[in-house]
CSV table of C-alpha atoms in Angstrom, one decimal:
chain,number,residue,atom,x,y,z
A,3,MET,CA,0.9,4.2,-5.7
A,4,GLY,CA,3.7,2.3,-6.3
A,5,ILE,CA,7.3,3.1,-7.4
A,6,CYS,CA,8.5,5.0,-10.4
A,7,TYR,CA,12.2,3.1,-11.7
A,8,ILE,CA,14.2,5.5,-14.0
A,9,ILE,CA,17.4,4.0,-15.2
A,10,GLY,CA,19.8,6.2,-16.9
A,11,ALA,CA,22.8,6.4,-19.0
A,12,GLY,CA,25.3,7.2,-16.0
A,13,GLU,CA,27.6,4.7,-14.3
A,14,CYS,CA,25.6,1.5,-13.1
A,15,GLU,CA,26.8,-1.6,-12.2
A,16,LYS,CA,23.8,-4.1,-10.8
A,17,ILE,CA,20.4,-3.1,-10.7
A,18,LEU,CA,18.1,-4.5,-7.9
A,19,ILE,CA,14.6,-4.0,-8.9
A,20,LYS,CA,11.7,-6.1,-7.9
A,21,PRO,CA,8.7,-4.2,-9.4
A,22,ALA,CA,5.5,-5.0,-7.4
A,23,HIS,CA,2.2,-4.6,-9.5
A,24,ASP,CA,2.0,-1.0,-9.3
A,25,ASP,CA,5.7,-0.1,-10.3
A,26,TYR,CA,6.5,1.5,-13.2
A,27,ILE,CA,10.2,1.5,-15.3
A,28,ILE,CA,11.3,4.2,-17.6
A,29,CYS,CA,14.4,3.9,-19.2
A,30,ALA,CA,16.1,7.0,-20.4
A,31,ASP,CA,18.3,6.3,-23.6
A,32,ALA,CA,21.0,4.2,-23.1
A,33,GLY,CA,19.8,3.4,-20.0
A,34,TYR,CA,18.1,0.5,-22.2
A,35,SER,CA,21.3,-0.8,-22.6
A,36,ALA,CA,22.0,-1.5,-18.2
A,37,ALA,CA,17.9,-2.5,-18.3
A,38,LEU,CA,19.2,-5.3,-21.1
A,39,LYS,CA,22.1,-6.6,-19.0
A,40,ASN,CA,20.3,-6.8,-15.8
A,41,GLY,CA,17.4,-8.6,-17.4
A,42,ILE,CA,14.9,-5.6,-16.8
A,43,GLU,CA,11.8,-5.3,-19.1
A,44,PRO,CA,10.4,-1.4,-19.1
A,45,ASP,CA,7.6,-0.4,-18.9
A,46,ILE,CA,8.5,2.9,-21.6
A,47,ILE,CA,11.8,4.0,-23.0
A,48,VAL,CA,12.3,7.5,-23.8
A,49,GLY,CA,14.9,9.7,-25.3
A,50,ASP,CA,16.8,11.1,-28.2
A,51,PHE,CA,18.7,7.7,-28.3
A,52,ASP,CA,22.0,9.9,-29.2
A,53,SER,CA,23.9,7.6,-26.5
A,54,PHE,CA,22.0,4.4,-27.4
A,55,GLY,CA,23.4,4.7,-30.7
A,56,SER,CA,19.4,3.6,-32.6
A,57,VAL,CA,15.9,4.2,-31.6
A,58,PRO,CA,14.6,0.3,-30.1
A,59,GLU,CA,12.0,-1.5,-31.5
A,60,GLY,CA,8.4,-1.6,-30.0
A,61,LYS,CA,5.2,0.2,-29.5
A,62,ASN,CA,6.7,1.4,-25.5
A,63,VAL,CA,9.3,3.7,-27.3
A,64,VAL,CA,8.9,7.5,-27.1
A,65,VAL,CA,11.5,9.4,-29.6
A,66,HIS,CA,12.2,13.2,-29.0
A,67,PRO,CA,14.7,15.1,-30.9
A,68,PRO,CA,18.1,16.1,-29.6
A,69,GLU,CA,17.8,19.8,-29.9
A,70,LYS,CA,15.4,19.7,-26.6
A,71,ASP,CA,14.9,21.5,-23.5
A,72,ASP,CA,14.6,18.8,-21.0
A,73,THR,CA,17.0,15.9,-20.7
A,74,ASP,CA,16.3,12.6,-21.2
A,75,SER,CA,16.0,11.9,-17.4
A,76,MET,CA,14.0,14.8,-17.1
A,77,LEU,CA,11.7,13.7,-19.7
A,78,ALA,CA,11.3,10.2,-18.0
A,79,VAL,CA,10.7,12.2,-14.6
A,80,LYS,CA,7.9,13.9,-15.9
A,81,ILE,CA,6.4,10.8,-17.8
A,82,GLY,CA,6.5,9.3,-14.2
A,83,LEU,CA,4.6,12.7,-12.6
A,84,GLU,CA,1.9,12.5,-15.4
A,85,ARG,CA,1.2,9.1,-14.6
A,86,GLY,CA,0.5,10.1,-10.6
A,87,TYR,CA,3.6,8.3,-9.2
A,88,ARG,CA,5.2,10.4,-6.3
A,89,THR,CA,8.2,8.0,-5.5
A,90,PHE,CA,11.4,7.8,-7.5
A,91,VAL,CA,13.8,5.5,-7.5
A,92,MET,CA,16.6,6.5,-9.8
A,93,TYR,CA,19.7,4.2,-11.8
A,94,GLY,CA,22.5,4.8,-13.5
A,95,MET,CA,22.0,9.0,-12.7
A,96,LEU,CA,25.5,9.3,-10.9
A,97,GLY,CA,29.2,9.3,-12.0
A,98,GLY,CA,30.4,9.9,-15.9
A,99,ARG,CA,29.8,13.3,-17.2
A,100,ILE,CA,30.0,15.5,-14.0
A,101,ASP,CA,27.1,17.8,-16.1
A,102,HIS,CA,24.5,15.0,-16.3
A,103,THR,CA,25.3,14.1,-12.6
A,104,PHE,CA,24.8,17.8,-11.6
A,105,ALA,CA,21.5,17.8,-13.7
A,106,ASN,CA,20.3,14.7,-12.2
A,107,ILE,CA,21.1,16.1,-8.6
A,108,GLN,CA,18.7,18.8,-9.8
A,109,LEU,CA,16.1,16.5,-10.5
A,110,LEU,CA,15.4,16.1,-6.9
A,111,SER,CA,14.8,19.6,-6.6
A,112,PHE,CA,12.5,19.5,-9.3
A,113,LEU,CA,10.6,16.4,-7.7
A,114,CYS,CA,10.2,18.1,-4.3
A,115,GLU,CA,8.6,21.2,-6.0
A,116,HIS,CA,6.2,18.6,-7.2
A,117,GLN,CA,5.2,17.0,-4.0
A,118,ALA,CA,7.4,13.8,-4.8
A,119,ASN,CA,10.5,12.4,-3.7
A,120,GLY,CA,13.5,10.6,-5.3
A,121,LEU,CA,16.6,8.9,-4.9
A,122,LEU,CA,19.7,8.8,-6.9
A,123,VAL,CA,21.0,5.2,-6.2
A,124,GLY,CA,25.0,4.8,-6.8
A,125,ASN,CA,28.2,3.2,-5.7
A,126,PRO,CA,29.4,4.1,-3.2
A,127,TYR,CA,27.0,7.3,-3.0
A,128,ASN,CA,23.6,8.0,-2.7
A,129,VAL,CA,21.8,11.2,-3.1
A,130,THR,CA,18.4,12.2,-2.4
A,131,ALA,CA,16.6,16.0,-1.6
A,132,VAL,CA,14.5,16.8,1.7
A,133,LYS,CA,12.2,20.2,1.3
A,134,ASN,CA,10.8,21.5,4.7
A,135,GLY,CA,11.0,18.6,6.0
A,136,SER,CA,13.4,15.3,7.4
A,137,ILE,CA,15.0,12.2,6.9
A,138,SER,CA,16.3,9.4,9.0
A,139,PHE,CA,18.9,7.0,9.0
A,140,LYS,CA,19.3,4.0,11.3
A,141,LYS,CA,22.3,3.1,13.4
A,142,GLU,CA,23.7,0.4,11.2
A,143,ASN,CA,24.9,3.2,8.3
A,144,GLU,CA,28.8,3.7,8.3
A,145,GLY,CA,30.8,6.0,6.4
A,146,MET,CA,30.6,9.4,5.2
A,147,ILE,CA,27.1,11.7,4.9
A,148,SER,CA,27.1,15.0,3.2
A,149,VAL,CA,24.5,17.9,3.6
A,150,PHE,CA,24.2,20.7,0.9
A,151,SER,CA,21.6,23.4,0.2
A,152,LEU,CA,20.0,23.4,-3.3
A,153,SER,CA,17.8,26.7,-2.3
A,154,ASN,CA,19.9,29.7,-2.3
A,155,GLU,CA,19.1,29.4,1.6
A,156,SER,CA,18.0,26.6,3.7
A,157,SER,CA,17.1,27.3,7.7
A,158,GLY,CA,16.3,25.7,10.9
A,159,ILE,CA,18.4,23.3,10.2
A,160,ASP,CA,19.0,19.9,13.0
A,161,ILE,CA,21.2,17.5,12.6
A,162,LYS,CA,21.5,15.3,15.0
A,163,GLY,CA,23.0,11.3,15.9
A,164,LEU,CA,26.0,12.1,13.5
A,165,LYS,CA,29.7,13.5,14.3
A,166,TYR,CA,28.9,16.8,13.5
A,167,GLN,CA,25.5,18.4,15.2
A,168,VAL,CA,24.3,21.9,14.7
A,169,HIS,CA,20.5,22.8,15.7
A,170,ASP,CA,18.7,26.1,14.2
A,171,PHE,CA,21.5,26.4,11.3
A,172,SER,CA,21.4,27.7,8.2
A,173,LEU,CA,23.3,26.5,5.1
A,174,LEU,CA,23.5,28.6,1.5
A,175,SER,CA,23.9,27.2,-1.7
A,176,SER,CA,27.4,29.3,-1.9
A,177,ASN,CA,29.1,27.8,1.4
A,178,PRO,CA,29.8,23.7,1.3
A,179,MET,CA,29.9,23.4,5.4
A,180,GLY,CA,28.1,20.2,5.2
A,181,VAL,CA,30.2,18.5,3.3
A,182,SER,CA,32.0,15.4,5.4
A,183,ASN,CA,30.1,14.8,8.0
A,184,GLU,CA,29.9,11.2,9.6
A,185,PHE,CA,27.7,8.1,11.0
A,186,THR,CA,28.4,7.5,14.5
A,187,GLN,CA,26.8,4.0,14.8
A,188,PHE,CA,23.5,5.8,16.5
A,189,GLU,CA,20.4,6.5,15.2
A,190,SER,CA,20.6,9.9,13.4
A,191,ARG,CA,18.1,12.6,11.9
A,192,ILE,CA,18.3,15.9,9.6
A,193,ASN,CA,15.5,18.3,9.8
A,194,VAL,CA,15.0,21.4,7.5
A,195,ALA,CA,12.4,23.9,8.4
A,196,ASP,CA,12.9,26.0,5.3
A,197,GLY,CA,14.5,24.9,2.4
A,198,THR,CA,15.8,22.5,0.2
A,199,LEU,CA,19.0,20.1,1.0
A,200,ALA,CA,20.9,17.6,-0.8
A,201,VAL,CA,21.5,15.0,1.2
A,202,MET,CA,24.7,12.2,0.3
A,203,TRP,CA,25.5,8.8,1.8
A,204,GLU,CA,27.7,6.1,1.6
A,205,GLY,CA,26.1,2.2,1.8
A,206,ASP,CA,22.7,0.6,1.4
A,207,ALA,CA,20.8,2.9,-0.4
A,208,PHE,CA,17.3,1.3,0.9
A,209,LEU,CA,18.7,0.8,4.4
A,210,ASN,CA,17.2,3.8,5.8
A,211,ASP,CA,13.3,2.9,4.6
A,212,ILE,CA,13.9,6.4,2.6
A,213,VAL,CA,12.2,4.7,-0.2
A,214,ARG,CA,10.7,1.3,0.1
A,215,LYS,CA,11.7,-1.3,-2.6
């Protein structure tokens, strides 16, 4: 199974998508505008289209009423999961309205609960989530990296190769102790034994093979 790409309505500059034959592209509402600007043809467009301004024409458009329980981004994620995708790369999900940014970070936790992984691609920051597992970064990374608990408590945390290293540490959702760590020109690794972490870092979203393009 390939990658499910989702394009949202948040801040988004250049979108670098070179879809393979088994990849799938979903636009969430005004994410369709960003797709058009970047010459990207989505497989499906979903939303209530309040931010796009009108309902696009075509058979691949799924319209929802504005009064709904799910955000347009969540609707897109659920479509991808229903089609069997377990790797999600998402553009236009960071910046802009802070409430939507927070909701999209929560989407990463939702994906973890469904045995899937997601990556929010931004400029300059990218965000992913790790549940009961680990994530590695290459020595070429530069800049800041922060770690937060999306669970009430995340325990058994090991951080190696960054400026601030810990072993068998715990983070609470109410305490942002993991903010403002730094890459050190060494390979680094973050592991959590029990819980879900949000990991935010500067630089190339794809440098680390977190998600293969």
